[in-house]
Every structure is written in structure tokens, then in C-alpha cells.
Short mmCIF file of C-alpha atoms in Angstrom, two decimals:
data_model
loop_
_atom_site.label_atom_id
_atom_site.label_comp_id
_atom_site.label_asym_id
_atom_site.label_seq_id
_atom_site.Cartn_x
_atom_site.Cartn_y
_atom_site.Cartn_z
CA MET F 1 65.21 10.23 -70.78
CA GLN F 2 67.67 7.25 -70.01
CA SER F 3 69.71 9.21 -68.13
CA ASP F 4 66.74 10.28 -65.97
CA GLU F 5 65.79 7.22 -65.42
CA PHE F 6 69.63 6.05 -64.13
CA SER F 7 69.39 9.21 -61.94
CA THR F 8 65.81 8.17 -60.41
CA ALA F 9 67.46 4.89 -59.35
CA LEU F 10 70.30 5.87 -57.66
CA ALA F 11 68.07 8.47 -55.69
CA LYS F 12 66.26 5.45 -54.47
CA ILE F 13 69.45 4.25 -52.99
CA ARG F 14 71.12 7.37 -51.48
CA PRO F 15 68.68 7.62 -48.66
CA HIS F 16 69.75 4.41 -46.92
CA THR F 17 72.63 5.14 -45.34
CA ASN F 18 71.73 4.80 -41.73
CA SER F 19 68.87 1.91 -42.36
CA LYS F 20 68.71 -0.77 -39.98
CA LEU F 21 68.48 -3.45 -42.69
CA PRO F 22 71.89 -4.50 -43.91
CA HIS F 23 70.77 -5.47 -47.75
CA GLN F 24 69.51 -1.59 -47.74
CA ARG F 25 72.45 0.57 -45.94
CA LYS F 26 75.28 -1.59 -47.43
CA PRO F 27 74.49 -0.33 -51.26
CA ALA F 28 73.55 2.92 -49.79
CA GLN F 29 76.94 3.46 -48.22
CA LEU F 30 78.90 1.77 -51.26
CA LEU F 31 77.07 3.71 -53.59
CA ALA F 32 78.08 6.88 -51.39
CA ALA F 33 81.91 6.12 -51.35
CA LEU F 34 82.12 5.29 -54.80
CA GLU F 35 80.39 8.75 -55.71
CA ALA F 36 82.78 10.38 -53.87
CA THR F 37 85.25 9.06 -55.64
CA LEU F 38 84.21 9.66 -59.06
CA GLU F 39 83.50 12.86 -58.04
CA GLN F 40 87.05 13.61 -56.62
CA ASN F 41 88.26 12.10 -59.88
CA ALA F 42 85.65 13.96 -62.35
CA GLY F 43 86.58 17.61 -60.83
CA SER F 44 84.04 20.14 -61.38
CA SER F 45 82.71 17.34 -64.14
CA GLU F 46 78.99 16.69 -63.25
CA ASN F 47 78.38 14.77 -66.47
CA SER F 48 81.08 12.51 -66.03
CA ARG F 49 80.18 11.50 -62.32
CA GLN F 50 77.01 10.81 -63.30
CA SER F 51 78.06 8.71 -66.57
CA PRO F 52 76.40 4.67 -66.22
CA THR F 53 80.01 3.75 -67.66
CA ALA F 54 81.77 5.46 -64.88
CA TYR F 55 79.69 3.83 -62.53
CA PHE F 56 79.88 0.22 -64.25
CA ALA F 57 83.96 0.80 -64.36
CA ALA F 58 84.21 1.97 -60.56
CA LEU F 59 81.93 -1.36 -60.01
CA ILE F 60 84.10 -3.71 -61.90
CA THR F 61 87.27 -2.53 -59.75
CA THR F 62 85.31 -3.19 -56.45
CA LEU F 63 84.20 -6.63 -57.27
CA GLU F 64 87.66 -7.61 -58.63
CA GLU F 65 89.47 -6.31 -55.30
CA CYS F 66 86.62 -8.00 -53.44
CA ILE F 67 88.06 -11.09 -55.36
CA LEU F 68 91.53 -10.22 -55.11
CA ARG F 69 91.20 -10.11 -51.04
CA LYS F 70 88.91 -13.15 -51.38
CA GLU F 71 86.23 -11.23 -49.61
CA LEU F 72 83.48 -13.83 -51.09
CA SER F 73 80.61 -13.79 -48.73
CA LEU F 74 77.22 -13.08 -49.95
CA ASP F 75 75.76 -12.36 -46.87
CA GLU F 76 73.26 -9.18 -46.41
CA GLY F 77 75.37 -6.27 -45.58
CA SER F 78 78.75 -7.87 -47.42
CA THR F 79 80.54 -5.56 -49.87
CA LEU F 80 80.33 -8.33 -52.60
CA ALA F 81 76.52 -8.51 -52.18
CA ALA F 82 76.34 -4.54 -52.45
CA THR F 83 78.12 -4.49 -55.51
CA LEU F 84 76.65 -7.12 -57.54
CA TYR F 85 73.29 -5.34 -56.90
CA LEU F 86 74.97 -2.16 -57.86
CA LEU F 87 76.45 -3.13 -60.39
CA ALA F 88 72.83 -5.57 -61.91
CA MET F 89 71.43 -1.64 -61.38
CA VAL F 90 73.99 0.18 -63.49
CA VAL F 91 74.54 -2.17 -66.50
CA PRO F 92 71.41 -1.85 -68.51
CA PHE F 93 71.87 2.01 -68.70
CA VAL F 94 75.97 0.92 -70.00
CA GLN F 95 76.52 1.71 -73.69
CA PRO F 96 76.52 -2.28 -75.46
CA THR F 97 79.71 -1.57 -77.28
CA VAL F 98 81.01 -0.72 -73.49
CA LEU F 99 79.90 -4.09 -72.33
CA ARG F 100 81.53 -5.55 -75.55
CA ALA F 101 84.69 -4.28 -75.01
CA ASN F 102 84.61 -5.78 -71.00
CA LEU F 103 83.71 -9.04 -72.19
CA SER F 104 86.58 -10.96 -71.50
CA LYS F 105 87.05 -9.40 -68.55
CA LEU F 106 83.13 -9.68 -67.11
CA TYR F 107 83.36 -13.40 -68.01
CA GLN F 108 87.02 -14.05 -66.32
CA THR F 109 85.44 -12.52 -62.99
CA LEU F 110 81.77 -13.25 -62.60
CA PRO F 111 81.14 -16.98 -63.54
CA GLN F 112 83.20 -17.96 -60.31
CA LEU F 113 81.01 -15.83 -58.09
CA LEU F 114 77.20 -18.23 -59.63
CA PRO F 115 78.48 -21.15 -57.17
CA LEU F 116 78.94 -19.26 -54.27
CA ALA F 117 75.55 -17.45 -54.84
CA LEU F 118 73.24 -20.90 -55.99
CA PRO F 119 72.89 -22.55 -52.63
CA ASN F 120 71.65 -19.91 -50.13
CA HIS F 121 72.17 -16.41 -51.40
CA ALA F 122 69.55 -15.74 -53.67
CA PRO F 123 69.25 -11.96 -54.02
CA PRO F 124 72.64 -11.92 -55.05
CA LEU F 125 72.08 -14.90 -57.39
CA ARG F 126 69.11 -12.52 -58.90
CA SER F 127 71.26 -9.90 -59.08
CA LEU F 128 74.08 -12.07 -61.15
CA VAL F 129 71.17 -13.14 -63.38
CA SER F 130 70.56 -10.08 -64.07
CA ILE F 131 74.17 -8.45 -65.27
CA PHE F 132 74.30 -11.66 -67.42
CA GLY F 133 71.37 -10.71 -68.60
CA SER F 134 72.81 -7.53 -69.98
CA ILE F 135 75.59 -8.92 -71.07
CA CYS F 136 73.95 -11.34 -73.08
CA SER F 137 71.80 -8.90 -74.38
CA SER F 138 74.67 -6.45 -75.81
CA MET F 139 76.54 -9.15 -77.59
CA ASP F 140 76.71 -8.71 -81.59
CA GLN F 141 76.08 -11.47 -84.37
CA ALA F 142 80.17 -12.39 -84.30
CA MET F 143 80.04 -13.31 -80.57
CA ILE F 144 77.07 -14.85 -80.68
CA GLN F 145 77.97 -17.14 -83.48
CA SER F 146 81.55 -17.78 -81.89
CA THR F 147 79.37 -19.61 -78.85
CA LEU F 148 77.83 -21.82 -81.60
CA ASN F 149 81.05 -23.45 -82.70
CA THR F 150 79.76 -24.32 -86.31
CA THR F 151 82.87 -23.72 -88.22
CA GLY F 152 84.77 -26.39 -86.41
CA ASN F 153 87.14 -24.20 -84.53
CA THR F 154 88.43 -24.71 -81.16
CA PRO F 155 86.00 -21.92 -79.12
CA SER F 156 87.93 -19.49 -77.02
CA ALA F 157 87.53 -19.53 -73.36
CA THR F 158 84.96 -16.48 -73.53
CA SER F 159 82.83 -18.38 -75.63
CA VAL F 160 82.77 -21.60 -73.61
CA ALA F 161 82.24 -19.18 -70.85
CA ILE F 162 79.09 -17.45 -72.14
CA ARG F 163 77.78 -20.96 -73.35
CA GLN F 164 78.54 -22.29 -69.41
CA THR F 165 76.83 -19.03 -68.58
CA LEU F 166 73.45 -19.81 -70.80
CA SER F 167 72.96 -23.28 -69.48
CA SER F 168 73.31 -22.39 -65.92
CA LEU F 169 70.26 -18.88 -66.84
CA LEU F 170 68.18 -21.82 -68.31
CA GLU F 171 68.77 -24.22 -65.35
CA LEU F 172 67.51 -21.46 -63.03
CA THR F 173 64.68 -20.95 -64.82
CA LEU F 174 63.42 -24.24 -63.15
CA ASP F 175 65.05 -23.09 -59.62
CA HIS F 176 62.45 -23.68 -56.64
CA ARG F 177 62.75 -20.36 -55.52
CA PRO F 178 60.12 -18.76 -57.46
CA LYS F 179 61.90 -15.13 -57.31
CA VAL F 180 64.85 -16.91 -58.76
CA ARG F 181 62.99 -18.76 -61.35
CA LYS F 182 61.02 -15.64 -62.57
CA ARG F 183 64.11 -13.49 -63.11
CA ALA F 184 65.94 -16.20 -64.77
CA ALA F 185 62.60 -16.61 -66.92
CA GLU F 186 62.49 -13.47 -67.61
CA VAL F 187 65.79 -12.71 -68.62
CA VAL F 188 66.43 -15.63 -70.57
CA LYS F 189 63.10 -13.67 -72.53
CA ASP F 190 65.09 -10.59 -72.97
CA ILE F 191 67.93 -12.49 -74.47
CA LEU F 192 66.01 -14.17 -77.05
CA ASP F 193 63.74 -11.54 -78.09
CA SER F 194 66.91 -9.28 -78.40
CA PRO F 195 68.73 -10.91 -81.63
CA PRO F 196 71.77 -9.48 -83.11
CA SER F 197 71.07 -7.96 -86.15
CA PRO F 198 70.35 -9.14 -88.85
CA PHE F 199 68.57 -12.51 -87.28
CA ILE F 200 65.13 -12.12 -86.78
CA VAL F 201 65.06 -15.21 -84.50
CA HIS F 202 68.20 -15.45 -81.89
CA PRO F 203 70.28 -17.92 -82.95
CA TRP F 204 70.18 -19.47 -79.02
CA SER F 205 66.52 -20.51 -79.77
CA HIS F 206 67.77 -24.01 -81.13
CA LEU F 207 69.74 -24.58 -78.04
CA VAL F 208 66.87 -23.42 -76.20
CA ALA F 209 64.47 -25.89 -77.56
CA ASN F 210 66.94 -28.73 -77.48
CA TRP F 211 67.73 -28.27 -73.40
CA SER F 212 63.80 -28.17 -73.02
CA CYS F 213 63.26 -31.13 -74.97
CA ALA F 214 66.33 -32.68 -72.67
CA VAL F 215 64.41 -31.46 -69.64
CA MET F 216 61.03 -32.84 -70.79
CA ALA F 217 62.63 -36.50 -71.32
CA GLN F 218 64.30 -36.25 -67.58
CA SER F 219 61.51 -35.43 -65.70
CA ALA F 220 59.19 -37.79 -67.17
CA ASN F 221 61.84 -40.47 -66.83
CA SER F 222 62.27 -39.63 -63.15
CA SER F 223 58.66 -39.31 -62.62
CA VAL F 224 58.03 -42.62 -64.17
CA ALA F 225 61.17 -43.98 -62.01
CA THR F 226 59.58 -43.06 -58.74
CA GLY F 227 56.39 -44.78 -59.13
CA LYS F 228 54.62 -41.73 -57.62
CA LYS F 229 52.87 -40.05 -60.06
CA GLY F 230 51.35 -36.19 -60.01
CA THR F 231 53.95 -35.68 -57.57
CA GLY F 232 57.88 -35.45 -57.57
CA GLU F 233 60.47 -33.55 -58.41
CA GLY F 234 60.30 -34.45 -62.08
CA ILE F 235 56.83 -33.28 -62.32
CA ASP F 236 57.75 -29.47 -60.40
CA ARG F 237 61.08 -29.25 -63.18
CA MET F 238 58.26 -30.11 -66.22
CA ILE F 239 55.61 -27.23 -64.35
CA HIS F 240 58.49 -24.59 -64.27
CA LEU F 241 59.24 -25.55 -67.72
CA LEU F 242 56.60 -25.68 -69.55
CA ALA F 243 55.80 -22.42 -67.67
CA PHE F 244 58.50 -20.55 -69.12
CA LEU F 245 58.35 -21.77 -72.35
CA ARG F 246 54.59 -20.18 -72.84
CA THR F 247 56.65 -16.87 -73.22
CA VAL F 248 59.05 -18.09 -76.21
CA PRO F 249 56.66 -20.92 -78.05
CA TYR F 250 58.94 -19.36 -81.27
CA ILE F 251 62.29 -20.96 -80.33
CA PHE F 252 59.83 -24.22 -82.01
CA SER F 253 59.59 -21.81 -85.25
CA SER F 254 61.26 -22.97 -88.62
CA SER F 255 62.91 -18.95 -88.42
CA GLY F 256 64.59 -20.19 -85.35
CA SER F 257 66.43 -23.23 -86.32
CA GLU F 258 67.72 -21.45 -89.27
CA MET F 259 71.36 -20.86 -87.58
CA SER F 260 71.38 -24.42 -86.35
CA SER F 261 73.95 -26.72 -87.88
CA ALA F 262 70.81 -29.40 -88.08
CA GLY F 263 68.92 -26.80 -89.95
CA SER F 264 64.93 -26.90 -90.49
CA GLU F 265 65.61 -31.10 -89.81
CA GLY F 266 66.21 -29.84 -86.49
CA HIS F 267 63.65 -28.00 -86.06
CA SER F 268 61.15 -30.78 -87.03
CA THR F 269 62.76 -33.03 -84.44
CA ASN F 270 62.37 -30.44 -81.83
CA VAL F 271 58.61 -29.56 -82.33
CA GLU F 272 57.87 -33.47 -82.82
CA MET F 273 59.76 -34.60 -79.57
CA MET F 274 58.54 -31.92 -77.46
CA THR F 275 54.51 -32.48 -78.98
CA LYS F 276 55.46 -35.94 -77.99
CA TYR F 277 56.22 -34.90 -74.51
CA LEU F 278 53.19 -32.87 -74.29
CA LEU F 279 50.80 -35.07 -74.84
CA ALA F 280 52.03 -37.60 -72.63
CA ALA F 281 52.20 -35.48 -69.86
CA PRO F 282 48.83 -36.25 -68.59
CA LYS F 283 49.22 -39.63 -68.09
CA LEU F 284 51.03 -38.66 -65.27
CA SER F 285 48.34 -37.65 -63.29
CA ASN F 286 48.59 -34.23 -62.30
CA ALA F 287 46.25 -31.64 -63.36
CA TYR F 288 48.77 -28.44 -63.19
CA LEU F 289 51.33 -30.28 -65.39
CA THR F 290 48.25 -31.18 -67.70
CA GLN F 291 46.92 -27.74 -67.90
CA ALA F 292 50.28 -26.12 -68.86
CA SER F 293 50.65 -28.70 -71.20
CA TYR F 294 47.71 -28.04 -73.39
CA GLN F 295 48.70 -24.05 -72.74
CA LEU F 296 52.04 -24.62 -74.50
CA LEU F 297 50.17 -26.84 -77.48
CA THR F 298 47.83 -24.26 -78.12
CA ALA F 299 50.60 -21.42 -78.29
CA LEU F 300 52.85 -24.02 -80.56
CA PHE F 301 49.84 -24.05 -82.93
CA ALA F 302 49.21 -20.54 -83.26
CA LYS F 303 52.62 -19.60 -83.79
CA ASP F 304 52.40 -21.95 -86.40
CA GLU F 305 49.60 -20.58 -87.82
CA GLU F 306 51.80 -17.39 -87.85
CA GLU F 307 54.37 -18.86 -89.45
CA THR F 308 51.73 -19.68 -92.38
CA GLU F 309 50.47 -17.03 -92.96
CA GLU F 310 53.60 -15.24 -93.11
CA GLU F 311 54.35 -17.58 -95.84
CA ASP F 312 51.47 -17.13 -97.68
CA GLU F 313 51.59 -13.53 -97.98
CA GLU F 314 55.49 -14.08 -99.17
CA ASP F 315 54.51 -16.97 -101.47
CA GLU F 316 51.27 -17.87 -102.52
CA SER F 317 52.08 -21.24 -102.91
CA GLU F 318 53.01 -23.21 -100.31
CA ASP F 319 55.43 -26.24 -100.70
CA GLU F 320 53.22 -29.40 -100.50
CA ASP F 321 55.22 -31.42 -98.49
CA ASP F 322 55.72 -28.51 -95.87
CA ALA F 323 52.05 -28.24 -95.55
CA ALA F 324 51.06 -31.87 -95.76
CA ARG F 325 53.72 -32.44 -92.88
CA ARG F 326 52.35 -29.48 -90.74
CA ARG F 327 48.76 -30.80 -91.26
CA LEU F 328 49.83 -34.51 -90.27
CA LYS F 329 51.34 -33.04 -87.37
CA ALA F 330 48.26 -31.24 -86.49
CA GLN F 331 46.19 -34.82 -87.02
CA GLU F 332 48.33 -37.08 -85.07
CA VAL F 333 47.97 -34.37 -81.97
CA LEU F 334 43.98 -33.81 -82.15
CA ASP F 335 43.15 -37.68 -82.86
CA THR F 336 45.32 -38.05 -79.42
CA LEU F 337 43.26 -35.26 -77.55
CA ILE F 338 39.83 -36.75 -78.52
CA ARG F 339 41.09 -39.61 -77.25
CA SER F 340 41.82 -38.08 -74.47
CA GLN F 341 38.51 -36.30 -73.57
CA PRO F 342 38.04 -34.99 -70.09
CA SER F 343 35.17 -35.14 -67.79
CA LYS F 344 33.12 -32.09 -68.76
CA THR F 345 32.59 -31.54 -64.80
CA ASP F 346 36.61 -31.26 -64.84
CA ALA F 347 37.19 -27.20 -64.85
CA GLN F 348 40.99 -27.71 -64.26
CA VAL F 349 41.69 -29.51 -67.55
CA ALA F 350 38.65 -29.49 -69.76
CA PRO F 351 39.47 -25.34 -70.88
CA TYR F 352 42.96 -26.04 -72.07
CA TRP F 353 41.58 -29.09 -73.72
CA LEU F 354 39.32 -27.10 -75.48
CA GLY F 355 41.56 -24.61 -76.64
CA VAL F 356 44.31 -27.04 -77.84
CA VAL F 357 41.35 -28.94 -79.70
CA GLY F 358 40.30 -25.92 -81.41
CA SER F 359 44.07 -24.55 -82.51
CA SER F 360 44.64 -28.02 -83.75
CA THR F 361 41.32 -28.74 -85.21
CA ILE F 362 41.95 -25.47 -87.25
CA ALA F 363 45.65 -26.76 -87.95
CA ALA F 364 44.93 -29.97 -89.17
CA LEU F 365 41.59 -29.05 -91.49
CA SER F 366 41.69 -25.68 -92.61
CA SER F 367 42.69 -25.37 -96.38
CA ARG F 368 43.33 -22.31 -98.23
CA GLN F 369 41.06 -23.65 -100.98
CA SER F 370 37.98 -22.30 -101.27
CA SER F 371 36.68 -25.36 -103.59
CA SER F 372 37.83 -27.52 -101.40
CA GLN F 373 35.47 -30.30 -99.02
CA THR F 374 34.56 -29.97 -95.49
CA PRO F 375 36.81 -32.83 -93.68
CA SER F 376 34.20 -35.60 -92.58
CA ALA F 377 35.88 -35.46 -89.61
CA LEU F 378 34.95 -31.66 -88.62
CA SER F 379 31.21 -32.88 -87.60
CA LYS F 380 32.33 -35.25 -85.18
CA ILE F 381 35.06 -32.55 -83.69
CA TRP F 382 32.32 -30.04 -83.30
CA SER F 383 30.21 -32.32 -81.95
CA VAL F 384 32.57 -32.97 -79.15
CA LEU F 385 33.32 -29.39 -78.79
CA TRP F 386 29.82 -28.65 -78.52
CA SER F 387 28.81 -31.23 -75.87
CA TYR F 388 31.00 -28.76 -73.39
CA LEU F 389 28.39 -26.33 -73.74
CA ASP F 390 25.83 -28.30 -71.74
CA SER F 391 24.82 -26.76 -68.66
CA ASN F 392 26.51 -28.94 -66.21
CA CYS F 393 29.75 -27.77 -66.96
CA ALA F 394 31.85 -24.76 -65.58
CA ALA F 395 31.44 -21.07 -66.86
CA ALA F 396 35.25 -21.52 -67.83
CA THR F 397 34.55 -24.75 -69.43
CA VAL F 398 31.61 -23.12 -71.54
CA LYS F 399 33.73 -20.25 -72.33
CA ALA F 400 36.24 -21.85 -73.77
CA ALA F 401 34.10 -24.43 -75.94
CA THR F 402 32.67 -21.31 -77.17
CA ASP F 403 36.27 -19.36 -78.32
CA ALA F 404 37.23 -23.07 -80.01
CA LEU F 405 33.89 -23.16 -81.96
CA ASN F 406 34.09 -19.45 -82.89
CA ALA F 407 37.76 -20.14 -84.06
CA ILE F 408 36.73 -22.99 -86.16
CA SER F 409 33.74 -21.12 -87.58
CA GLN F 410 36.15 -18.13 -88.73
CA SER F 411 38.76 -20.64 -90.38
CA ASN F 412 38.87 -22.05 -93.30
CA CYS F 413 37.72 -25.62 -92.01
CA PHE F 414 34.01 -25.04 -94.19
CA ALA F 415 34.20 -25.19 -97.94
CA ILE F 416 32.21 -22.21 -99.47
CA SER F 417 30.74 -24.18 -101.95
CA GLU F 418 29.14 -26.99 -99.59
CA CYS F 419 28.04 -24.02 -97.00
CA CYS F 420 26.01 -22.78 -100.04
CA GLY F 421 24.77 -26.07 -100.86
CA LEU F 422 25.85 -26.09 -104.73
CA GLU F 423 24.78 -28.92 -106.91
CA GLY F 424 27.48 -32.14 -106.63
CA THR F 425 28.69 -31.10 -103.19
CA ASP F 426 28.43 -33.22 -100.20
CA ILE F 427 26.97 -31.05 -97.49
CA SER F 428 26.25 -34.25 -95.03
CA SER F 429 28.83 -32.92 -92.39
CA ILE F 430 27.18 -29.37 -92.53
CA GLN F 431 23.68 -30.73 -92.14
CA SER F 432 24.98 -32.69 -89.04
CA ILE F 433 26.42 -29.45 -87.45
CA VAL F 434 22.92 -28.28 -88.25
CA GLN F 435 20.69 -30.84 -86.42
CA LEU F 436 23.26 -30.49 -83.13
CA ALA F 437 22.65 -26.83 -83.07
CA GLU F 438 18.88 -27.41 -83.86
CA ARG F 439 18.43 -30.32 -81.05
CA SER F 440 20.45 -27.88 -78.50
CA LEU F 441 18.45 -25.08 -79.16
CA VAL F 442 15.40 -26.64 -77.80
CA SER F 443 16.89 -28.88 -75.02
CA LEU F 444 16.72 -28.24 -71.66
CA ALA F 445 20.21 -29.41 -71.18
CA TYR F 446 21.64 -26.73 -72.74
CA ALA F 447 19.23 -24.03 -71.90
CA ASP F 448 22.32 -22.19 -69.96
CA SER F 449 24.13 -21.78 -73.12
CA MET F 450 21.40 -20.39 -74.86
CA GLU F 451 23.04 -17.29 -75.32
CA GLU F 452 26.84 -19.06 -76.59
CA MET F 453 24.91 -21.34 -78.90
CA LEU F 454 23.62 -18.11 -80.81
CA ALA F 455 26.75 -16.28 -80.49
CA ILE F 456 28.26 -18.88 -82.06
CA LEU F 457 26.00 -19.13 -85.09
CA GLU F 458 26.04 -15.97 -85.74
CA VAL F 459 29.72 -16.15 -85.98
CA LEU F 460 29.70 -19.09 -88.22
CA ILE F 461 26.91 -17.65 -90.62
CA SER F 462 28.70 -14.42 -90.08
CA SER F 463 32.22 -15.75 -91.46
CA THR F 464 30.57 -18.02 -93.96
CA ALA F 465 29.04 -14.99 -95.23
CA THR F 466 32.37 -12.90 -95.50
CA ARG F 467 33.79 -15.83 -97.18
CA ILE F 468 30.98 -15.98 -99.60
CA THR F 469 31.69 -12.53 -100.63
CA ARG F 470 35.17 -12.33 -100.41
CA ASP F 471 36.35 -15.44 -102.43
CA ARG F 472 34.32 -15.41 -105.63
CA GLU F 473 36.98 -17.94 -107.78
CA TRP F 474 34.79 -20.84 -107.47
CA THR F 475 32.10 -19.29 -108.63
CA SER F 476 31.08 -17.29 -111.99
CA MET F 477 27.33 -16.39 -110.13
CA PRO F 478 26.40 -12.96 -109.63
CA LEU F 479 25.94 -12.20 -106.08
CA ARG F 480 22.14 -11.67 -106.22
CA GLU F 481 21.68 -14.96 -108.26
CA LEU F 482 24.14 -16.71 -105.51
CA HIS F 483 21.77 -15.67 -102.55
CA ASP F 484 18.71 -16.88 -104.86
CA THR F 485 20.75 -19.92 -105.14
CA ILE F 486 21.89 -20.37 -100.95
CA LYS F 487 18.22 -19.63 -99.78
CA SER F 488 16.97 -22.74 -101.50
CA SER F 489 19.61 -25.30 -100.90
CA SER F 490 21.97 -23.89 -98.32
CA PRO F 491 22.58 -26.79 -95.46
CA PHE F 492 22.81 -23.56 -92.89
CA VAL F 493 18.60 -22.34 -93.58
CA PRO F 494 17.30 -24.49 -91.58
CA LEU F 495 18.63 -22.31 -88.82
CA LEU F 496 16.77 -19.45 -89.43
CA GLN F 497 13.73 -20.93 -89.48
CA THR F 498 14.55 -22.46 -85.51
CA ALA F 499 15.96 -18.95 -84.68
CA VAL F 500 12.61 -16.97 -86.01
CA THR F 501 10.83 -20.18 -83.58
CA LEU F 502 12.55 -18.82 -80.74
CA ARG F 503 12.28 -15.50 -81.15
CA ASN F 504 8.48 -15.45 -81.38
CA THR F 505 8.35 -17.65 -78.57
CA LYS F 506 6.98 -16.36 -75.07
CA ASP F 507 8.88 -14.60 -73.04
CA PHE F 508 12.07 -15.78 -74.39
CA GLN F 509 15.13 -13.97 -73.02
CA TYR F 510 17.46 -13.72 -76.04
CA LYS F 511 15.98 -11.89 -78.82
CA GLU F 512 18.71 -9.42 -79.40
CA HIS F 513 21.03 -12.27 -80.00
CA VAL F 514 18.72 -14.16 -82.36
CA ASN F 515 18.50 -10.56 -83.92
CA GLY F 516 22.14 -10.65 -84.75
CA LEU F 517 22.29 -14.34 -85.82
CA ILE F 518 18.95 -13.14 -88.34
CA THR F 519 21.33 -10.06 -89.54
CA ALA F 520 24.54 -12.82 -90.56
CA PHE F 521 21.42 -14.89 -92.55
CA MET F 522 20.83 -11.37 -94.47
CA ARG F 523 24.17 -11.16 -95.07
CA MET F 524 24.55 -14.74 -96.37
CA ILE F 525 20.97 -15.06 -98.50
CA GLY F 526 19.98 -11.83 -98.96
CA VAL F 527 17.23 -9.26 -97.69
CA ASP F 528 14.48 -11.05 -99.66
CA GLY F 529 15.87 -14.69 -98.79
CA VAL F 530 15.63 -13.93 -95.07
CA LEU F 531 11.97 -11.85 -94.95
CA GLN F 532 10.50 -15.04 -96.88
CA ARG F 533 10.92 -16.98 -93.92
CA ILE F 534 10.23 -14.43 -90.80
CA PRO F 535 6.42 -14.19 -90.21
CA LEU F 536 6.02 -10.57 -89.94
CA GLY F 537 3.61 -10.56 -86.72
CA ILE F 538 0.63 -8.85 -88.26
CA LEU F 539 -1.82 -11.97 -88.01
CA PRO F 540 -2.45 -12.95 -84.25
CA GLN F 541 -1.34 -16.58 -84.58
CA GLU F 542 2.40 -14.99 -85.63
CA ARG F 543 2.75 -13.15 -82.75
CA TYR F 544 3.34 -15.97 -80.50
CA VAL F 545 3.97 -19.68 -81.14
#
């Protein structure tokens, strides 16, 4: 299959030997000359002629000859530019063992071309970026570790060159040219996505995390120093950086810092520093930067939650200090976000802000203990998120609020015992949420979001019912007896009566959504509990309210 792909790639270049465009004509002519030489050297051996390794060796020889003869022009139609173009196409098909065997030669030749391509030659620069990406992805554990210099030994010239090349690739992810920036970001992501065995996360991840924090600090200081809020090179660099970091949020994971000399302390510092910069970004008054900051914060919380779930599967008892650290970090972020609440009419920023508020709420307030209390702050946060269901909000904002509330509903933020209204529990937080929903369901201000409100409440009740059935360690009651208790004491039950009243209202358009909510209540309090509260519609006065 790979051989077919390689042949197809070559076949796309060959027809352009007579093209009027120099950047198409020269690579095709160079390829024809190389193939003629390979065929002559290989005789009748078709397999040898078509070997990616043979093309690779021929192109490296051509590259060295260009440098030796000082033919260093990278203009369109130059031999050097055509060689780099073909090499970028061939290298991904070359066996990693071959690339590793030629590592020293490659790093003696290629890095000196970067300064030549950087200012004004974007196509050859993209070719170099692709070549370095394939080479770095082929490195084994020993080669990667040699670049980290963790043993105190003097690094080799090749290790220094590799490290410098990585720094160049990272800087190119912030380049002002979109195609260069995109290619560099793709290459760095591919490198980090392919850690050498036996690593799960690439050892360079902590280097990238350190670099990103430094860029954020420098760019923020630059923006403040210029005195121009919302504009400037520093703002652009931060926007480009955050766009890249959203694709690799795992570089801030604890596992990504295991190979760092700083260990978990370095990981914690990087996460805390980046979080601080992201929370400060909205003060620079650039809507795109604010969006990007909230998007990355959401990605970081999502990654943190994945790590916690993986730890739970491996070890039921997570270290209490680590769990407390996670919650404290999320709580600090949440407090800052609530203080920087955007306008409901701000369709650019509000959806992203809602996303990160939802993620940080779950990280800060969710508990793995079914018998724990519902945090008192939850009702306030729920009320803030709910307010973005207002009819004046843009569709994207309403959707983001709906997603955030649904995510919280499906988390462990709500204590099951309080959802059931068991004796001795404090149900005031849940009562506040229920009362807010009851007022909104009959309010004109929320009329346009009726479908979303009913869907949120269905998710909330359905998720609670699932947890009641699944997590039974907090009560010894049989399920039927528990249903009888819940239907008479749960703070959620008044919602059922409100929903039924709405459904029986003449010309009400959302009966199917109310039906979904009623079904969820059946799972929570049993069929009998629901039927006792639903008019059967037999008497005339029961048909319409």
C-alpha cells in the first residue's frame, strides 16, 4: 500500500517537465534525471529503481552537491528548491532505520538552509519543515533523550542541532504566513503524537509547554508595553500560539512531564502559569484572543478530567492532595471567570466563556462520592449559565449554555441523597435551581428557549435517575421503596407538575419534549409516582388548562 502511494506521488510530478511554471517544471526535470541515473545504476531491477531509499540517497547527494558548489538560490526553478521539494515528498516513505542511520549527515546539511529560506522563500521553507518533521518522528528513545541532556554530559553536535531545529519549528508555528504556520503546527503535532517506545507522551512535551508559557509572557508584556490594547504583533503571536496549543493540550498533562527533570512540579508550574496567562488574556481587549483563551482552557479541563478518570480506573483511591489541588485550581479559574462575565449579546465571546465555565464547574465541584453534599455555589453558577438561555441571546450562545448545563447535569455535582430529598439532607441548592426553572418555563423572556430548557431538565432528571439506579451504596432501601420516598420528598418533583400544566395548555408546541421529561421522571420516581400527578384528561376540565 505504501509503495502504491509512493508511486502515485511520483506520477503526479513526472508530467510537468514542460510546464511554463518554474516551480513545477524544475522538480519534474530533476526527478527525470534522478530516475534515469537510478535506472542506469540498477539495471533491470525495477524494485531497486522504485525504492524510496534509493531516491532518498540520490536526493541527499544532489543536496550536498548544491551546497558544495554554493548553488544556494531558493528562487522558483532553482535546483536547491526542487531538491528540497522532492526530498519532502520522499522522506515520509523512507524507513525510520534509514533516517536514523543518516541522522548526523542530515543535521550537518539541512539546518544551514533554514536561514536562507526563512525570510522570503515560503515554499522551500515548508519543504524543510516537512523534512524535519519526518526525521524527528523517526528518532528512537536514545536519540530523544540525548537532546534533553538530563544526565549532565556534554551533548553532541547532532543533539544540539536537533534541539535548535525543534526551537525553529516551534517559532514557525507563530509565523505571519498562514501556510508556513499551518505546516509547522501540523509537523510539531505529528512529532508529539508519535512518541518513541516505550513513552506514552513524547518527552519533548514539557519543552513545548515551557516554550509556550515563555511566549505568552513575552507577548503579553510586549502588548502592554506598546500601550495599544487589542492589536499588535504580541496579540497575533498569542492567537497563533493558542490555536496551535488547542491541538496538543496533552503537553500540559502530568504524564507529559514524567521525563522532565522537574517532574510533576514542573508540570504543575506550567499548567498554573498557562492558566494565569489565559485568564488574563481577555484584559487585552481582543475578541479573537479571548475566544482562543477560553477554548484552550476548556481543552485543558477536558484533558484533566480524562486523566482523573484514567487514574480512577487504575486506582480507586486517588491521592487526596492531588485531588484537592485539581479542585482548587479549577475553583480559582471558576471564580475568575464568574467575575469576568461577558454580555449576553456578545455572540463572539459568550459561547466560549460558557464552555469553559461548564468545564471548570465540573472540575471544581464534581465529587466521586455519592453521599457528598451538593456544593452551595452550584445554584449560583447554574443561575448564571441559565441566564444565557434568554431570548435576546444569539443561537450560538444559547447552544453553548445548553451544552454547559447538560454537562453539569451529567456530572457528579449533584448529591444523590439530596436529589432524592432523603431525611436530614439540605435540598436548598436544588430547590433554587428548580424554582428558577419553574419561573423560566412560564416567562416570556425565555419563551424562545423552551425547547432547550425542557431538554436540559430531561437530561438532569434522566442523569439523576441513572445514578440512583447505579450507585446504591449510600442507601439500603429497595428500589420500589426508594421511589415511594423520592416521589414525596425530592425537590425535583414540582417540575413534573409544571411540565404537565404546560403540556395541557392549548396550542402548546413542545409536547414531545415534555413527554421526554415525563419519561425521565418515570425512571426517577416510578410510573405510579408520575401517574398520580398527571391528569388523565377524562374530565373536560382536565383537557385544557
